[in-house]
CSV table of C-alpha atoms and ligand atoms in Angstrom, one decimal:
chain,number,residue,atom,x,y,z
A,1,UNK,CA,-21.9,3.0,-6.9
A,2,UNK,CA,-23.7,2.4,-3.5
A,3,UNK,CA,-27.1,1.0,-3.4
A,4,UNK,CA,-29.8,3.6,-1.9
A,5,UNK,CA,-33.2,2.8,-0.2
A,6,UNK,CA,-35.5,3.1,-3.3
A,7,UNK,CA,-38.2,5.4,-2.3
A,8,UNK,CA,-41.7,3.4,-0.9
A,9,UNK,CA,-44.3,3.8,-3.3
A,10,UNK,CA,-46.7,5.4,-1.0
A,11,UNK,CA,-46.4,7.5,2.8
A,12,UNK,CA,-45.4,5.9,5.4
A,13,UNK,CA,-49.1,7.0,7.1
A,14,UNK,CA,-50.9,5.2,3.3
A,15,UNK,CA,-51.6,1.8,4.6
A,16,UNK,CA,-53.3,2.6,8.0
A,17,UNK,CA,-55.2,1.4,9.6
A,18,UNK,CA,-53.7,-2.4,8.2
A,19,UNK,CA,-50.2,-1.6,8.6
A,20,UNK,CA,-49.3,1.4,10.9
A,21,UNK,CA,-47.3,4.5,10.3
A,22,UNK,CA,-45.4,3.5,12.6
A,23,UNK,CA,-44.6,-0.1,11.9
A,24,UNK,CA,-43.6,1.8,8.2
A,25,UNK,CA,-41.2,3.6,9.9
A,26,UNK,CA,-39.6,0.9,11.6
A,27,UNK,CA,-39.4,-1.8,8.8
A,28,UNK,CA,-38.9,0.9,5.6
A,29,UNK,CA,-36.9,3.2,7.6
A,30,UNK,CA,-34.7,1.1,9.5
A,31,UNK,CA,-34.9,-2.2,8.8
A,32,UNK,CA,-35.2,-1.8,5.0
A,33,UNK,CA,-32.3,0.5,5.0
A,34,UNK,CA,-30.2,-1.6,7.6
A,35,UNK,CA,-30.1,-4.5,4.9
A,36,UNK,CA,-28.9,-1.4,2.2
A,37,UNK,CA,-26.5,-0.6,4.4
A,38,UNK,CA,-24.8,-3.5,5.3
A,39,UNK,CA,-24.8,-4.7,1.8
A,40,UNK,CA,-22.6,-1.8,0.8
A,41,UNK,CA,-20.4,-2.8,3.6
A,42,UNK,CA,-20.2,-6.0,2.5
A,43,UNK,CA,-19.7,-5.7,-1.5
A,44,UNK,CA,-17.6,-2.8,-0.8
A,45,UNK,CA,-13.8,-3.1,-2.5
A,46,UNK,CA,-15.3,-6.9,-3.8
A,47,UNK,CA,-16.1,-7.9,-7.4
A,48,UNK,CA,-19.7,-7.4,-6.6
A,49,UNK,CA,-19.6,-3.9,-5.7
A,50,UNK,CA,-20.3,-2.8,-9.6
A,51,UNK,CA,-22.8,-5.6,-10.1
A,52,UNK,CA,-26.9,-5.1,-10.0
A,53,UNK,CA,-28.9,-6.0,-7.2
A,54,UNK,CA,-30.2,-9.2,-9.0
A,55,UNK,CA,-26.6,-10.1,-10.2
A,56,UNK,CA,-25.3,-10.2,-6.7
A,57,UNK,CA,-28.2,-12.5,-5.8
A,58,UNK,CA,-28.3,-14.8,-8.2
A,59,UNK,CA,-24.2,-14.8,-7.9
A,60,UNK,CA,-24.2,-15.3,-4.0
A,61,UNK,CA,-27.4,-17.8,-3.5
A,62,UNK,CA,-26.6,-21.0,-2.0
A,63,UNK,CA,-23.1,-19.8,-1.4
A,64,UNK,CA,-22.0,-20.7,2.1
A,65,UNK,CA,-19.1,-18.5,2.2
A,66,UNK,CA,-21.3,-15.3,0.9
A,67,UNK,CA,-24.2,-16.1,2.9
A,68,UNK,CA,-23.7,-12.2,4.3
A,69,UNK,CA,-24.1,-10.6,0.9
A,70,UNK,CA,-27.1,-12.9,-0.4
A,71,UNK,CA,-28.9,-12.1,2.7
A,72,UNK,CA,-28.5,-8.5,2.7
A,73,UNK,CA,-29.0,-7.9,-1.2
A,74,UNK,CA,-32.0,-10.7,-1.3
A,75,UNK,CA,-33.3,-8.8,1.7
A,76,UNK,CA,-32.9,-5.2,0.2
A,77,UNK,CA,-34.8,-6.8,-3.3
A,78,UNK,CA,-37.6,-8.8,-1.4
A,79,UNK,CA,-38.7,-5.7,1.0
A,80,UNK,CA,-38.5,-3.3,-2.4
A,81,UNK,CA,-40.9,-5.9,-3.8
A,82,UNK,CA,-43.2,-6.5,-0.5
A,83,UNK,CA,-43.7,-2.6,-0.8
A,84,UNK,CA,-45.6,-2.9,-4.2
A,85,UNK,CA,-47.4,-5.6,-3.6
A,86,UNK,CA,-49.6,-3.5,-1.8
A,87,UNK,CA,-51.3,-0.4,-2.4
A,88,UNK,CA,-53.4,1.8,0.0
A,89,UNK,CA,-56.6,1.0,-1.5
A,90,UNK,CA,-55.4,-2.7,-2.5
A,91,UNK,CA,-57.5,-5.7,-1.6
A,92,UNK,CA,-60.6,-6.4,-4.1
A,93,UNK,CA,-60.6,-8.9,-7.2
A,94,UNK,CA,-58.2,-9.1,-9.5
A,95,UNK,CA,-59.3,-8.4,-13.6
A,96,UNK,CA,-58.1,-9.8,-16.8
A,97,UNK,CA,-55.7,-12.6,-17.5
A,98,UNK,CA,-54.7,-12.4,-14.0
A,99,UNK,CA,-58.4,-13.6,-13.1
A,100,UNK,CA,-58.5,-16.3,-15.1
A,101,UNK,CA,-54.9,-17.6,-15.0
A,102,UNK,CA,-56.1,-17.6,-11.1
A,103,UNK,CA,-59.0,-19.5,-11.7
A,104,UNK,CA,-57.3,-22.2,-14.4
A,105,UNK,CA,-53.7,-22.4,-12.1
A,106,UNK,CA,-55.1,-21.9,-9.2
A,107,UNK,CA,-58.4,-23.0,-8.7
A,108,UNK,CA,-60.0,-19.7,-8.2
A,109,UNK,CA,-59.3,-16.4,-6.2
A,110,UNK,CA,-61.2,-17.9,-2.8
A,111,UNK,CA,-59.1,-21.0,-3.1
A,112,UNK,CA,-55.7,-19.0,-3.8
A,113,UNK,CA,-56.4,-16.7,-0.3
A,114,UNK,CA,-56.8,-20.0,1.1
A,115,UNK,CA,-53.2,-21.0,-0.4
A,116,UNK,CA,-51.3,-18.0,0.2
A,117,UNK,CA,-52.8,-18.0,3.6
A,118,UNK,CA,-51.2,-21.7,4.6
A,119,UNK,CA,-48.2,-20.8,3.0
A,120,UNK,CA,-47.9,-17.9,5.0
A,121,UNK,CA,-49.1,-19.5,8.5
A,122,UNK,CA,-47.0,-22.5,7.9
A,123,UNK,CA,-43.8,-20.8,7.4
A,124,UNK,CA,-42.2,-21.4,10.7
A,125,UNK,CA,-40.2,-18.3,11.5
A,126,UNK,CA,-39.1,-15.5,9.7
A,127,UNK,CA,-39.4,-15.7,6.3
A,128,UNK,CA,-42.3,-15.0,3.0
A,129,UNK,CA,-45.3,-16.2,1.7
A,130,UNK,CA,-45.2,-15.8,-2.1
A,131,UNK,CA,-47.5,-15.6,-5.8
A,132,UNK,CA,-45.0,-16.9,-8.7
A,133,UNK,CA,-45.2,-17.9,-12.1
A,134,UNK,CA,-42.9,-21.4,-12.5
A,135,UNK,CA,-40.7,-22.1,-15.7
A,136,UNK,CA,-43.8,-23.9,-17.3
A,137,UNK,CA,-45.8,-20.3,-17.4
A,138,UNK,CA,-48.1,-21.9,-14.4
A,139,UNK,CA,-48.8,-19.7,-11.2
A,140,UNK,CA,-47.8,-21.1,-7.9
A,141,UNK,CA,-48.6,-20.3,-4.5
A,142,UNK,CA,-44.8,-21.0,-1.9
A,143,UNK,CA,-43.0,-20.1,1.2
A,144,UNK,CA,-39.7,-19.5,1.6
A,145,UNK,CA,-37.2,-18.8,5.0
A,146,UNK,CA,-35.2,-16.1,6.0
A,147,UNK,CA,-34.0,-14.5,2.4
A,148,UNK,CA,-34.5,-17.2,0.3
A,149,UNK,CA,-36.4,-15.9,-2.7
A,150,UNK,CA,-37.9,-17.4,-6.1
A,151,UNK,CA,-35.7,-15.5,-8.6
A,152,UNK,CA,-32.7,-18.1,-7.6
A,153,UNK,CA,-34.9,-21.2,-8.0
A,154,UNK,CA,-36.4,-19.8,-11.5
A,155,UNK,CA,-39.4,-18.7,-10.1
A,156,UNK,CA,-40.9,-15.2,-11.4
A,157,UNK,CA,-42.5,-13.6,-8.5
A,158,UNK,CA,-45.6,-11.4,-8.7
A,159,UNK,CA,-46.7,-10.6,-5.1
A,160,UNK,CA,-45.3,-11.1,-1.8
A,161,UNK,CA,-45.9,-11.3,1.6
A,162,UNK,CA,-43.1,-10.5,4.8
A,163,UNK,CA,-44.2,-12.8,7.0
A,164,UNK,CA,-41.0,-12.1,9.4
A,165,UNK,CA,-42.2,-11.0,12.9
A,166,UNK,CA,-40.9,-7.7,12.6
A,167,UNK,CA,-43.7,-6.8,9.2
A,168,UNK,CA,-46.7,-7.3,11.9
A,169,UNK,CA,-45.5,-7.5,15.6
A,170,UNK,CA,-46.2,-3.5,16.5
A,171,UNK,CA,-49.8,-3.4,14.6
A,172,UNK,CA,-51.1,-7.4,15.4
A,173,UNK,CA,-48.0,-8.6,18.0
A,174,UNK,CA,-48.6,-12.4,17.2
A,175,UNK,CA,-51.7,-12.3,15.2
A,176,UNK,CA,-50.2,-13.4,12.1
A,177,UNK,CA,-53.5,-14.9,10.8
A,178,UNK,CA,-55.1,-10.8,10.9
A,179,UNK,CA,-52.0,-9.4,9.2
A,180,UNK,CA,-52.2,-12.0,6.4
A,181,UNK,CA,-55.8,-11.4,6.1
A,182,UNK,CA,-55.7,-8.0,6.0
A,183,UNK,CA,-52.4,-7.8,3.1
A,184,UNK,CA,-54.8,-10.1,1.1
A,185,UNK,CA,-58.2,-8.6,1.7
A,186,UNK,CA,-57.0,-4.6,2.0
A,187,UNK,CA,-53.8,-4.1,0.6
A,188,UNK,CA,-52.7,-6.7,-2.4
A,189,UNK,CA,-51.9,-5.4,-5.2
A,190,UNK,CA,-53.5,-7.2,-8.3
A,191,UNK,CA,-52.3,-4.2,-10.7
A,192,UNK,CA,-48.8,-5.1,-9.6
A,193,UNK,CA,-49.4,-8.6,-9.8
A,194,UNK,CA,-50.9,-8.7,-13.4
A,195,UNK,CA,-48.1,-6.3,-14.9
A,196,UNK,CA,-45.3,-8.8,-13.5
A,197,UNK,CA,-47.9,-11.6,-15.0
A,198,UNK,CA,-47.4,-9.7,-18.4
A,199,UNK,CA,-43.8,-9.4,-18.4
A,200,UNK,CA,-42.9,-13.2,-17.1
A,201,UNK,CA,-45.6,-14.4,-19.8
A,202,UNK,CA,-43.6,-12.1,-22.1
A,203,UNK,CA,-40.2,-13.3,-21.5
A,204,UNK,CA,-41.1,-17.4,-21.2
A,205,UNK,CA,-42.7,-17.0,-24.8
A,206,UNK,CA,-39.6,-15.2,-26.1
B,1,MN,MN1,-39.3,-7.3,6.6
């Protein structure tokens, strides 16, 4: 079983004019599907050929010697994730438990944009910006580099942000300040958030 390019959530055209059809094209169509693809090079004839995405991760992760397969598979997860974090008319407040776990974690929704934002200015080079919910059930605003992601350092993700170059360079070339503005005032989205909220709340109580 080969791993496919899960479909995006939206056309390639639905985010524009934050993030252009053409910038889709490029990071969905070919670098999304360039990480896909070299995974199944690299897992091919292996024991992780058979395994899920999230095995192979959590499998490869800090693993020196399988550095090439984490990257690819944590890539191939982390862009499927960045995907629905946004939704063409994202942006706006987020409702519910989300809201006020924001507000008791967090400090508020102004002072989480302020967070995020940091995090995802701060993160020197390629890598994302990240809302998680730690082992305790609290939310927490990170960073991480290059692949890295919070599912190997039992973190439950529930929005992201690619902060590599290639995510923004075509639309805002080094303007990472507008691109991060505009995923968090246009395009976040808080129904994604608040169901991966849900489940993580779910599973820590269980
Ligand atoms: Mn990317």
């Amino acid at each position: 079983m080969a791993f496919k390019l899960p479909p995006l959530p939206y056309k390639e055209d639905a985010l524009e004019p934050h993030i252009s059809a053409n910038t889709m094209g490029f990071h969905y169509g070919k670098h999304h599907q360039t990480y896909v693809d070299k995974l199944n090079d690299l897992v091919k004839g292996t024991e992780f050929e058979k395994q899920a995405l999230e095995e192979i991760i959590k499998a490869t992760a800090g693993k020196a010697d399988k550095l090439g397969i984490f990257n690819n598979a944590a890539q191939t997860w982390n862009h499927t994730f960045f995907w629905n974090s946004m939704a063409p008319k994202g942006g706006g407040k987020p409702k519910g438990s989300l809201k006020d776990k924001i507000e008791k974690d967090l400090g508020g929704l102004d002072k989480f944009k302020e967070s995020f934002t940091q995090a995802a200015l701060t993160q020197f080079g390629s890598g994302w910006a990240w809302l998680v919910v730690d082992p305790s059930g609290a939310l927490k605003v990170g960073k991480s580099s290059n692949a890295d992601l919070p599912i190997v350092h039992n973190h439950v993700p529930l929005l992201t942000c690619d902060v590599w170059e290639h995510a923004y360079y075509l639309d805002y070339q080094n303007r990472r300040p507008d691109f991060v503005a505009a995923f968090l005032e246009k395009l976040v989205n808080w129904d994604f958030a608040q169901k991966n909220l849900d489940e993580a709340l779910k599973a820590i109580a269980a």
